[in-house]
PDB file of C-alpha atoms and ligand atoms in Angstrom:
ATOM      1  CA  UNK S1209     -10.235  83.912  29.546  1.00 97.00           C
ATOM      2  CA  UNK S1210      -9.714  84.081  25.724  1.00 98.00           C
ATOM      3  CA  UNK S1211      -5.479  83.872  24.605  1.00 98.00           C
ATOM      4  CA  UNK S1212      -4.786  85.292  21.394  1.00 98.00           C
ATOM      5  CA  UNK S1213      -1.666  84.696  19.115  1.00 98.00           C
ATOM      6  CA  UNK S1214      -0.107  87.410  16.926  1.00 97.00           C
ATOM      7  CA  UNK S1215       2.577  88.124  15.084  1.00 92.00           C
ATOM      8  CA  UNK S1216       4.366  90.357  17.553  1.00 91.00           C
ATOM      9  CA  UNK S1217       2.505  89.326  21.130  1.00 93.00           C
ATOM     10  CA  UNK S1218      -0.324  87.503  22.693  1.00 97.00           C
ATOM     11  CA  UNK S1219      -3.291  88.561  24.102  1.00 98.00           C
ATOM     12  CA  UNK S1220      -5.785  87.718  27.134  1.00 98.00           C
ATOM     13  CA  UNK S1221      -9.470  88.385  27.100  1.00 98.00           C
ATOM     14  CA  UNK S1222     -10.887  88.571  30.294  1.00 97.00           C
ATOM     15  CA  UNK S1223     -14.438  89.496  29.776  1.00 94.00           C
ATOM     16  CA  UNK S1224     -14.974  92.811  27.954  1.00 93.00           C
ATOM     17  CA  UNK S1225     -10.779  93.640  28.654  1.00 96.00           C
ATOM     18  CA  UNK S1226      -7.546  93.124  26.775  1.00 98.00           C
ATOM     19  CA  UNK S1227      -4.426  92.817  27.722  1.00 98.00           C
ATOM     20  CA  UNK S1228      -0.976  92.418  25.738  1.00 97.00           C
ATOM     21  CA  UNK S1229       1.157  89.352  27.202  1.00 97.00           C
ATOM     22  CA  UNK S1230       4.899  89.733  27.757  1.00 95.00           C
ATOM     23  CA  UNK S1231       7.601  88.106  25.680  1.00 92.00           C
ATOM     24  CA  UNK S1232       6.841  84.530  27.245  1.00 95.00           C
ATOM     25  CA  UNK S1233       7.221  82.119  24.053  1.00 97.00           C
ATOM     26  CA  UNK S1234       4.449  80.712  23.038  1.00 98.00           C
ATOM     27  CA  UNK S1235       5.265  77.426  22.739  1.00 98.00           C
ATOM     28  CA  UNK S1236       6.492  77.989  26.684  1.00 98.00           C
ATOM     29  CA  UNK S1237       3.283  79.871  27.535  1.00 98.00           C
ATOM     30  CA  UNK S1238       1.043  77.141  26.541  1.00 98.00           C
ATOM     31  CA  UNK S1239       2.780  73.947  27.584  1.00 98.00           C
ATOM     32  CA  UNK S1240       2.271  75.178  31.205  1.00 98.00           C
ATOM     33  CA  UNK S1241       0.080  72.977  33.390  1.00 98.00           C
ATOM     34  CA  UNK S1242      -0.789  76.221  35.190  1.00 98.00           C
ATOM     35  CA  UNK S1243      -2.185  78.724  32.166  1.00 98.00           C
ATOM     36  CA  UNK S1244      -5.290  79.777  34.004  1.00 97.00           C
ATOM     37  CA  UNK S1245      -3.395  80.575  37.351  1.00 97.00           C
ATOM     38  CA  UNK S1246      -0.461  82.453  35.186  1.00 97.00           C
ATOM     39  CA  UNK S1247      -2.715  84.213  33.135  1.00 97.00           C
ATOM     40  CA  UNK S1248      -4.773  85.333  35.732  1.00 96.00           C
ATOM     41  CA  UNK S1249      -2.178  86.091  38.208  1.00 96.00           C
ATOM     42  CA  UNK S1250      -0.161  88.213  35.309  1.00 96.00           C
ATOM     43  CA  UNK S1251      -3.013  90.580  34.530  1.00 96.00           C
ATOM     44  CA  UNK S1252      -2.141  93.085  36.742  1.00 95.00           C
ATOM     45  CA  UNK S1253       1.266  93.313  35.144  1.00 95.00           C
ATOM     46  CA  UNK S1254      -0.088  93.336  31.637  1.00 96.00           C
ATOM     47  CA  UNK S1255      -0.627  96.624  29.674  1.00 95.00           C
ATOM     48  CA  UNK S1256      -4.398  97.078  28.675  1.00 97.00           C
ATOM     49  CA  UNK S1257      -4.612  96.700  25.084  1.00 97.00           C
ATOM     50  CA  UNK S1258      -7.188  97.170  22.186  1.00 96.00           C
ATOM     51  CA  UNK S1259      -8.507  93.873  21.047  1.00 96.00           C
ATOM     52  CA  UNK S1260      -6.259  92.488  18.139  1.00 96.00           C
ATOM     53  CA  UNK S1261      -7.644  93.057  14.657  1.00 93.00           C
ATOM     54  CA  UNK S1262      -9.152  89.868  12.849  1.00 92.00           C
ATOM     55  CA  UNK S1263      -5.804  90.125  10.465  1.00 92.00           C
ATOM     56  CA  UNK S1264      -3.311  90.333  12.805  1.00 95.00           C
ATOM     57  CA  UNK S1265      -4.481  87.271  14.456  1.00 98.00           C
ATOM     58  CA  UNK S1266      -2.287  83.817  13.852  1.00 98.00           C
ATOM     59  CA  UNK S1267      -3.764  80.477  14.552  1.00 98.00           C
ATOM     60  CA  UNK S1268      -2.880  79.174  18.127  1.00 98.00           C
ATOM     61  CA  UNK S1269       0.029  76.591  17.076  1.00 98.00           C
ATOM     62  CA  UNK S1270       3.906  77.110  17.335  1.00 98.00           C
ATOM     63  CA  UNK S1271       5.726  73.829  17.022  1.00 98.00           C
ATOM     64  CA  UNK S1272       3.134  71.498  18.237  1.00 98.00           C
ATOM     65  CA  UNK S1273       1.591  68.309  16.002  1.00 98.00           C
ATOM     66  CA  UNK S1274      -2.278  68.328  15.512  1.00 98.00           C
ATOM     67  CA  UNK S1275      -4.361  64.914  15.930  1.00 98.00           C
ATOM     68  CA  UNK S1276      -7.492  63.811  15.236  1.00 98.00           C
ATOM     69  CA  UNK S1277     -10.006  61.763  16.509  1.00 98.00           C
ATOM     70  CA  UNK S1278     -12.608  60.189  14.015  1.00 97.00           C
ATOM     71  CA  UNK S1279     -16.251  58.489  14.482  1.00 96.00           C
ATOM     72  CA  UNK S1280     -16.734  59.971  17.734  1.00 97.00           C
ATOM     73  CA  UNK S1281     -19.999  60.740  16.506  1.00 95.00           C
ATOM     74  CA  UNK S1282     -22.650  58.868  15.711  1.00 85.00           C
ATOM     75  CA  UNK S1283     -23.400  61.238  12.177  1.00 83.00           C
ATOM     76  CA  UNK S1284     -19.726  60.546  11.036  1.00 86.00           C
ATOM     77  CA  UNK S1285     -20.119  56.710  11.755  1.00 84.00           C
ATOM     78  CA  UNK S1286     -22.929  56.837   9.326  1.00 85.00           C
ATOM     79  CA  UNK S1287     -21.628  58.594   6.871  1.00 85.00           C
ATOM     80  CA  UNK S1288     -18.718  56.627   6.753  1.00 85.00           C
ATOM     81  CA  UNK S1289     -20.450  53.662   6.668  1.00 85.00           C
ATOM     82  CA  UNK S1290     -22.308  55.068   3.504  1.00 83.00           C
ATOM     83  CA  UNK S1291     -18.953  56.456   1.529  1.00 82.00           C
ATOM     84  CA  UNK S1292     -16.591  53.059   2.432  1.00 82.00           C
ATOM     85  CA  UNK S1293     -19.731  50.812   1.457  1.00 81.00           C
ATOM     86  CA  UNK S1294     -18.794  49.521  -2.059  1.00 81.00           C
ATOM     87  CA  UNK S1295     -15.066  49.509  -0.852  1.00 81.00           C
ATOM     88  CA  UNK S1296     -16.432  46.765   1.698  1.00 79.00           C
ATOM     89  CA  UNK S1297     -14.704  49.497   4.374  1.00 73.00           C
ATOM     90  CA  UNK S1298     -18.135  50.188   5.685  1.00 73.00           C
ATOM     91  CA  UNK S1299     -18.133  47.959   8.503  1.00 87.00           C
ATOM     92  CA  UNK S1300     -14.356  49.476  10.016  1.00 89.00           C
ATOM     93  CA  UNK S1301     -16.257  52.756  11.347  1.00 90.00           C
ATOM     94  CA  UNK S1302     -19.018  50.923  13.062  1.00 89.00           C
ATOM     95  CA  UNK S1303     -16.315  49.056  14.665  1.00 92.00           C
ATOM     96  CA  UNK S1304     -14.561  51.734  16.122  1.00 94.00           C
ATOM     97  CA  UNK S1305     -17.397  53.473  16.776  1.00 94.00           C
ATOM     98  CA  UNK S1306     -18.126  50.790  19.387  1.00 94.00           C
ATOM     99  CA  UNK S1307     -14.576  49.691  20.050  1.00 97.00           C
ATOM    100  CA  UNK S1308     -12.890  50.755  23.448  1.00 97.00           C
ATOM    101  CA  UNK S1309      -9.826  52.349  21.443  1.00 98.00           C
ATOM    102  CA  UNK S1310     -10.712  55.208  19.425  1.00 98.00           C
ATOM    103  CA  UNK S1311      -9.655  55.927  16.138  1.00 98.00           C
ATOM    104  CA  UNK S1312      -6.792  58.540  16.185  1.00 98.00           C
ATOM    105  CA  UNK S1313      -4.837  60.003  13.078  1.00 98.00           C
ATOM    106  CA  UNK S1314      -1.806  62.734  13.096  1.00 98.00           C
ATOM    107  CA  UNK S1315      -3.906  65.769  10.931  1.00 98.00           C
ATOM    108  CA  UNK S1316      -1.241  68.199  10.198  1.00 98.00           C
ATOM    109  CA  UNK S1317       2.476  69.427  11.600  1.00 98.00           C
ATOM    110  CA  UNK S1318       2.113  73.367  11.617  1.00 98.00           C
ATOM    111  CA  UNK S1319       3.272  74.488   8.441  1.00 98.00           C
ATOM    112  CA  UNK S1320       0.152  72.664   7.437  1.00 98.00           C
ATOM    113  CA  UNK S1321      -2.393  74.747   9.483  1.00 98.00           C
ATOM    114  CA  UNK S1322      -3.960  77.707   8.654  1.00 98.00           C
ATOM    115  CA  UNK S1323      -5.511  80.191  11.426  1.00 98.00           C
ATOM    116  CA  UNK S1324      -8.594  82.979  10.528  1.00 98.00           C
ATOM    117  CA  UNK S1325      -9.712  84.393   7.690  1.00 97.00           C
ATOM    118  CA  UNK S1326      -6.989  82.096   5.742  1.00 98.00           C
ATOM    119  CA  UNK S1327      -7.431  79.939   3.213  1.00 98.00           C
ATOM    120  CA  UNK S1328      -7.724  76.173   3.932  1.00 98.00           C
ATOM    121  CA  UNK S1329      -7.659  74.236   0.350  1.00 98.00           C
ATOM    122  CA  UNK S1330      -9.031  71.514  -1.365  1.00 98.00           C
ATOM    123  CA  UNK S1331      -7.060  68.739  -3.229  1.00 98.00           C
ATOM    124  CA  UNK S1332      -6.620  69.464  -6.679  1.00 97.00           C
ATOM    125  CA  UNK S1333      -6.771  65.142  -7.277  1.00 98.00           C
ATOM    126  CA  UNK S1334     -10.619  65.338  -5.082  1.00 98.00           C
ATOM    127  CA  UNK S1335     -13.485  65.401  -6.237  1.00 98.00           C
ATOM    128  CA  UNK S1336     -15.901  65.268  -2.900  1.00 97.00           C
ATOM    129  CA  UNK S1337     -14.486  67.604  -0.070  1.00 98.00           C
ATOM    130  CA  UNK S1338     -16.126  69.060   3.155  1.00 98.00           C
ATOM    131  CA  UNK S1339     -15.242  70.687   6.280  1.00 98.00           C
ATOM    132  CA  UNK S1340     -15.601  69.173   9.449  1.00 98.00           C
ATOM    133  CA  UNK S1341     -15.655  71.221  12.163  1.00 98.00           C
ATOM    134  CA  UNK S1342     -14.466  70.254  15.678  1.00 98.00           C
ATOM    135  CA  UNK S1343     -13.921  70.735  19.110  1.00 98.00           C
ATOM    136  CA  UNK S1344     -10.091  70.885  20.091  1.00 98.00           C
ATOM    137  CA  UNK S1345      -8.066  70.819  22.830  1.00 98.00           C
ATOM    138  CA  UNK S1346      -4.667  72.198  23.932  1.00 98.00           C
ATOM    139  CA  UNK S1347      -2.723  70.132  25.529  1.00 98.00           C
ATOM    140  CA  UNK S1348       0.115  69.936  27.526  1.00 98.00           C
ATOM    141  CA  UNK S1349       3.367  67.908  27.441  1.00 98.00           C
ATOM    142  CA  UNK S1350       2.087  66.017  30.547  1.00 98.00           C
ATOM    143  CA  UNK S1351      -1.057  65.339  29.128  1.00 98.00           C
ATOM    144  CA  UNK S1352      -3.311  68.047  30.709  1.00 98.00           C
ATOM    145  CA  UNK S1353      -5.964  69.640  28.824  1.00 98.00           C
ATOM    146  CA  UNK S1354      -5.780  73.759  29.515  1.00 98.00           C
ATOM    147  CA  UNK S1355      -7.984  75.175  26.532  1.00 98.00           C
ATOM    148  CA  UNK S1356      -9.759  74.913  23.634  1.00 98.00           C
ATOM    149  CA  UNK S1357     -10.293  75.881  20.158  1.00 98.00           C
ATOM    150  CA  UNK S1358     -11.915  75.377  16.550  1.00 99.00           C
ATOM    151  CA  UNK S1359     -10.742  73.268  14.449  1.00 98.00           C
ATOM    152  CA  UNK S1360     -11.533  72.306  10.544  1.00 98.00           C
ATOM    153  CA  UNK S1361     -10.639  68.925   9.794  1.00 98.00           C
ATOM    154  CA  UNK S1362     -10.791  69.077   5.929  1.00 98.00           C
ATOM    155  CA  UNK S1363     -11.263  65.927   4.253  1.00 98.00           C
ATOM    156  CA  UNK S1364     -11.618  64.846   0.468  1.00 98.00           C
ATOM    157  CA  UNK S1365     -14.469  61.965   1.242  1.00 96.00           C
ATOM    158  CA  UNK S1366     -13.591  60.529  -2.049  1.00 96.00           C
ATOM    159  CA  UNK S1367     -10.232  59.147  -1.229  1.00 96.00           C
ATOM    160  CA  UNK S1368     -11.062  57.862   1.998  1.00 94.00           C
ATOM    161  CA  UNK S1369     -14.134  56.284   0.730  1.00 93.00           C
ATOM    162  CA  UNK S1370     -11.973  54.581  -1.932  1.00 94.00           C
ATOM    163  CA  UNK S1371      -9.605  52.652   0.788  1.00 92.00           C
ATOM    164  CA  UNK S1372     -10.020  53.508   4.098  1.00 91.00           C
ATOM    165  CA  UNK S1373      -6.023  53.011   3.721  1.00 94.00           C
ATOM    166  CA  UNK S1374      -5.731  56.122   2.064  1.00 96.00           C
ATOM    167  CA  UNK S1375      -7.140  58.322   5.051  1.00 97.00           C
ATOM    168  CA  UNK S1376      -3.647  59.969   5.251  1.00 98.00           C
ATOM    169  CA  UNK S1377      -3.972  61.274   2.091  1.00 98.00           C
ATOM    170  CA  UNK S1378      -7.797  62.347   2.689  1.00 98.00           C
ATOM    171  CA  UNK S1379      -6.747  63.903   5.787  1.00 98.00           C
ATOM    172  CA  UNK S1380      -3.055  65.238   5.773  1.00 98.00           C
ATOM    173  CA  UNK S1381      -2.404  67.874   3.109  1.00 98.00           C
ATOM    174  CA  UNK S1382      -1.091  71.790   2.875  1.00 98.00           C
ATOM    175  CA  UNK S1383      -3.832  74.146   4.262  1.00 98.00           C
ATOM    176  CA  UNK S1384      -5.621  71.194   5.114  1.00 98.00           C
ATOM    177  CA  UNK S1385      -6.370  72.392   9.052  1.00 98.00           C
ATOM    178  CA  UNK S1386      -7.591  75.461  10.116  1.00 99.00           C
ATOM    179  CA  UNK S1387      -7.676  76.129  14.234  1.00 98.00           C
ATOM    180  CA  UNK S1388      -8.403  79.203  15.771  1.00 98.00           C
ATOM    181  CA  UNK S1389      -9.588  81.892  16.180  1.00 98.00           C
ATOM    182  CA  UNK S1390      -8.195  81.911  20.008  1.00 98.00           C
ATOM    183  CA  UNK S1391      -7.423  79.748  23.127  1.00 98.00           C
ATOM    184  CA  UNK S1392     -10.554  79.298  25.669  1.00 98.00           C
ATOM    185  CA  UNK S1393      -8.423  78.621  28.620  1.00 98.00           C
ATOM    186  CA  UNK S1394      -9.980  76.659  30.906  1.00 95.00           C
ATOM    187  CA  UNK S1395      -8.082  73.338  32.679  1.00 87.00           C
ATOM    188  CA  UNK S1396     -12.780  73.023  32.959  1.00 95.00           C
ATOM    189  CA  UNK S1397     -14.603  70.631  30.923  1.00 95.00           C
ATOM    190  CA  UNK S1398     -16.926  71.645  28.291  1.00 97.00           C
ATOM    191  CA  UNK S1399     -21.040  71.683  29.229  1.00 97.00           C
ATOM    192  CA  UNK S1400     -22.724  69.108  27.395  1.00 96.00           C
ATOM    193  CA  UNK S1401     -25.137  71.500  25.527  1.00 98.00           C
ATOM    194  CA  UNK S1402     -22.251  73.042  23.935  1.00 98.00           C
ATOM    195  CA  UNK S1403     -23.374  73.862  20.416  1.00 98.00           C
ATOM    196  CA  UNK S1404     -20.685  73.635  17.278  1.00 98.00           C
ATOM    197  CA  UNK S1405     -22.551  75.103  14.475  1.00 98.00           C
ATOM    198  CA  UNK S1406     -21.563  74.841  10.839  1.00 98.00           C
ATOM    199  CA  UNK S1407     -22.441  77.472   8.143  1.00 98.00           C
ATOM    200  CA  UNK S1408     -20.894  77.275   4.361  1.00 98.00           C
ATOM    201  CA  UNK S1409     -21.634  80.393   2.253  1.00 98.00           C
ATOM    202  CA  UNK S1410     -21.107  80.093  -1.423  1.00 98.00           C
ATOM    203  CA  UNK S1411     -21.544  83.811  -3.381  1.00 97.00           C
ATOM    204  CA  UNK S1412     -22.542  85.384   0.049  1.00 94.00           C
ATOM    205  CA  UNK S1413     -25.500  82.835   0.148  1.00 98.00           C
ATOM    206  CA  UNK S1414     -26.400  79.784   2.539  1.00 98.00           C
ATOM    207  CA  UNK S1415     -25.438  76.789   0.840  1.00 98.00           C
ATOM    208  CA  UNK S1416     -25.539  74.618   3.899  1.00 98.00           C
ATOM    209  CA  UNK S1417     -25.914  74.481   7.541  1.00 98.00           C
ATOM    210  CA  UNK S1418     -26.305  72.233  10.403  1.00 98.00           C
ATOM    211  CA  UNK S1419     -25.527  71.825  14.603  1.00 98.00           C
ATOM    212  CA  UNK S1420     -24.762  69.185  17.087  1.00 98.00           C
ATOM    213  CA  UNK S1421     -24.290  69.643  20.285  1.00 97.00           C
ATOM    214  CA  UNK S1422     -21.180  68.072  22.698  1.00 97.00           C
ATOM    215  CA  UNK S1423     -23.891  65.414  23.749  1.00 97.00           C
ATOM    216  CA  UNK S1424     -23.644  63.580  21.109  1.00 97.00           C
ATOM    217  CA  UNK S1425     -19.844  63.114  21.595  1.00 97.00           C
ATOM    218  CA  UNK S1426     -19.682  59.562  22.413  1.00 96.00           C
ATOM    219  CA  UNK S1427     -16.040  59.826  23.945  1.00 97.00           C
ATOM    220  CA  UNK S1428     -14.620  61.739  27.043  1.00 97.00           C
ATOM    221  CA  UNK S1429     -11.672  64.069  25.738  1.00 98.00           C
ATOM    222  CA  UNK S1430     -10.054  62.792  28.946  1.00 97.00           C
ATOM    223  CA  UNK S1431     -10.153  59.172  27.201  1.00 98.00           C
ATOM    224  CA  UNK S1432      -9.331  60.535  23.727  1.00 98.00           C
ATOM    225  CA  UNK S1433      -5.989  62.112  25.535  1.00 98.00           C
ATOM    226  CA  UNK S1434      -5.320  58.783  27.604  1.00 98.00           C
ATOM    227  CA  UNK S1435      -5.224  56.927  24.704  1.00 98.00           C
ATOM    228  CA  UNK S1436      -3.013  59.619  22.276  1.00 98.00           C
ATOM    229  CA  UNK S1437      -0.418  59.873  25.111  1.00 98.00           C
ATOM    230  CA  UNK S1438       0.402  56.176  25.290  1.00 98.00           C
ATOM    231  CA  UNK S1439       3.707  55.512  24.761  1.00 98.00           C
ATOM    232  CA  UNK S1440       3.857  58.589  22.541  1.00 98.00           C
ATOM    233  CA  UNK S1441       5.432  61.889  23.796  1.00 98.00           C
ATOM    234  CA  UNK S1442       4.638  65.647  22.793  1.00 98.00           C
ATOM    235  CA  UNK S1443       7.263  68.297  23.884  1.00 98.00           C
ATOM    236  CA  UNK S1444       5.584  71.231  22.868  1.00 98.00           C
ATOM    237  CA  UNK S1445       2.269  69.403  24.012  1.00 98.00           C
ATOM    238  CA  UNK S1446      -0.310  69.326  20.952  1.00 98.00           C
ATOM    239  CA  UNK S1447      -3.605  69.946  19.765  1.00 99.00           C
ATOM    240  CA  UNK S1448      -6.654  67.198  19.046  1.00 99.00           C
ATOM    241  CA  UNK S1449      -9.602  67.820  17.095  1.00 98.00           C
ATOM    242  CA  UNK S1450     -12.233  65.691  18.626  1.00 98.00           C
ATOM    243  CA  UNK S1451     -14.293  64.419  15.052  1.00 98.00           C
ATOM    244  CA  UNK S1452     -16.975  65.345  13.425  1.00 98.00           C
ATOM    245  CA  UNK S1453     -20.691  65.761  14.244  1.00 97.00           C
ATOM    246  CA  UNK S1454     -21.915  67.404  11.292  1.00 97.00           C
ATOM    247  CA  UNK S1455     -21.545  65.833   7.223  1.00 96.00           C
ATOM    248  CA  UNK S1456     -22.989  68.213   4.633  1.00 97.00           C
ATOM    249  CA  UNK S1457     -25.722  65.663   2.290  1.00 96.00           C
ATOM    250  CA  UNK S1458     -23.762  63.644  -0.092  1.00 94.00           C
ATOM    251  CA  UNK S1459     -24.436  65.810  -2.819  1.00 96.00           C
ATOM    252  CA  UNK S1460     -22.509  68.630  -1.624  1.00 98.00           C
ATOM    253  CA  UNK S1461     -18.734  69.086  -2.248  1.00 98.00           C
ATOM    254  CA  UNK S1462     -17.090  72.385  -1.592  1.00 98.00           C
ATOM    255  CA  UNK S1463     -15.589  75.193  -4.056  1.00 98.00           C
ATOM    256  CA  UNK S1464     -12.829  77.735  -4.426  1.00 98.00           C
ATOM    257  CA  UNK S1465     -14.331  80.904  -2.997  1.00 98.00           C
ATOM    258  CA  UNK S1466     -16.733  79.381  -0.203  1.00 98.00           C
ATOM    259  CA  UNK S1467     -16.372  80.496   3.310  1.00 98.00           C
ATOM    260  CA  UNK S1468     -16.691  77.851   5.986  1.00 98.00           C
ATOM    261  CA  UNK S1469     -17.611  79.132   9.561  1.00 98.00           C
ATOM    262  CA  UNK S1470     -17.517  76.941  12.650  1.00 98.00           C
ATOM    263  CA  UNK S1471     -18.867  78.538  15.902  1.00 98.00           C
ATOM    264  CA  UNK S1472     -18.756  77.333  19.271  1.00 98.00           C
ATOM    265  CA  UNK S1473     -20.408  79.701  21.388  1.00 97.00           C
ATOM    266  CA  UNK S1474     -17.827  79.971  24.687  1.00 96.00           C
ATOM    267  CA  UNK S1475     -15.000  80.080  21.938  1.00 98.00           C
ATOM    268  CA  UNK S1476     -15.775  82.010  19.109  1.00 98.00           C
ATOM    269  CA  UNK S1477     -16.007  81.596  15.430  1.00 98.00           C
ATOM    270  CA  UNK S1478     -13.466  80.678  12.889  1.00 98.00           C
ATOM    271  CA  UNK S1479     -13.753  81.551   9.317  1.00 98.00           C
ATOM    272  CA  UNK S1480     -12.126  80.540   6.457  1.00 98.00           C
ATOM    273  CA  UNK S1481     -12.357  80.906   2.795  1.00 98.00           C
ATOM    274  CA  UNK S1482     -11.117  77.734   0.092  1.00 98.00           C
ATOM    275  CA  UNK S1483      -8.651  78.532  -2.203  1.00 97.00           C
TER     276      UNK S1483
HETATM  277  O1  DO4 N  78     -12.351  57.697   9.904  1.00 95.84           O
HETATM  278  C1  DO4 N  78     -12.085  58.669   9.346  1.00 95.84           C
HETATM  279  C2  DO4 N  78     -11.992  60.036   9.871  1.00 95.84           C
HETATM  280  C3  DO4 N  78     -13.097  60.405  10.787  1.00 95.84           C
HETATM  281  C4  DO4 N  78     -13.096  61.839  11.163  1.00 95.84           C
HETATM  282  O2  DO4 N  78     -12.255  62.631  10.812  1.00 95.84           O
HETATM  283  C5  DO4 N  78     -14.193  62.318  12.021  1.00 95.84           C
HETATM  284  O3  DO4 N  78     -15.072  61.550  12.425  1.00 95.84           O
HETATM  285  O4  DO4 N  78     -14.190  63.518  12.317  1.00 95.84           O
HETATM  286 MG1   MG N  79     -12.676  64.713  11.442  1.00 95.84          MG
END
């Protein structure tokens, strides 16, 4: 089942149906441990609906925070590695890489996020700035994981290759998240052969691609949520982006006008312009 945020309702996808949800909050509906069973159980009670047009849908957050995971990957380690090198930083990422405590960074409060076909931006003091697109997980205030999502990490690999002390400011800026474009409910993990693919299009063209797979996710989400909910509470519950398995070449930075798409099959895609 797919859950869909709008400006007036929400709405379930359950195979080729749609349904419009009742007034249920959504920062109520999805803190509950139980959003499969309630979903599923409500159907019958929920008016068959058309599916919600791509610009009337809102990215998944109400008052939740947004984490991050980073080097999860062994492609981010690398690159990391590469960018932090003549800022002696370099050797940081291979150690968390390895470490038993991952790295973990608050990415944006809400205001900050974007959802589809919105723009995410670029920093107007970066010169080197990429998407990175992840898997992410909802949540719950107890510290359950009920869904997934997209989400675009954008970074400005300039500043964080400077200091890796400035990673706040690489990281945490307006329109600098984009999740969406639904929920995949599903308390289930992810298959291992999950693909997330990543396509930037500059003037309607190609300009870069690439895919990795969940297998090459060297952390358990399970683990990545044990550690973020350590002494550290979440009300509304709260969304974490899981890092990055794909970095453009070096050579590539983005531009006003591209459009970044991340796709994860079971989920969907979410597309965004820069601007
Ligand atoms: O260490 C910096 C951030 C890493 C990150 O965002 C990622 O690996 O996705
Ligand atoms: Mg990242």
């Amino acid at each position: 089942m797919k859950l869909y945020r709008t400006a007036v309702s929400y709405f379930v996808e359950d195979g080729t149906r749609f349904y419009r949800g009742d007034d249920t909050a959504w920062d109520v509906l999805i803190a509950r441990d139980d959003l499969t069973e309630f979903l599923q159980s409500s159907l019958s009670r929920f008016s068959p609906a058309a599916p919600p047009s791509p610009n009337e849908i809102r990215a998944p957050i109400g008052s939740q925070e947004v984490w991050a995971a980073g080097v999860t990957y062994y492609r981010s380690r690398d690159a990391r590695m590469e960018e932090a090198k003549s800022a002696g930083g370099g050797d940081f990422y291979d150690r968390v890489y390895a470490a038993a405590r991952p790295e973990l960074f608050m990415k944006a409060t809400p205001h900050r996020v974007v959802g589809p076909n919105q723009k995410v931006a670029i920093r107007s003091d970066a010169k080197w700035s990429v998407p990175e697109p992840e898997l992410t997980l909802l949540i719950t205030p107890s510290g359950k994981i009920t869904g997934y999502t997209i989400g675009n990490d954008m970074s400005s690999r300039d500043i964080e290759g400077e200091n890796p002390l400035y990673l706040p400011q690489a990281k945490v800026y307006d329109r600098s998240c984009a999740l969406g474009p639904c929920i995949l409910v599903s308390a289930a993990a992810l298959s291992r052969e999950t693909e997330i693919r990543l396509e930037i299009l500059r003037s309607g063209k190609m300009e870069f691609s690439g895919t990795t797979t969940l297998d090459a996710l060297k952390r358990e989400p399970a683990s990545l949520v044990d550690y973020l909910y350590r002494n550290n509470s979440f009300p509304s519950g709260c969304f974490l982006l899981t890092g990055t398995g794909i970095v453009p070449p070096d050579a590539f930075t983005l531009q006003a006008g591209d459009e970044i798409r991340i796709t994860i099959p079971p989920i969907g895609t979410l597309i965004n312009q820069v601007g």
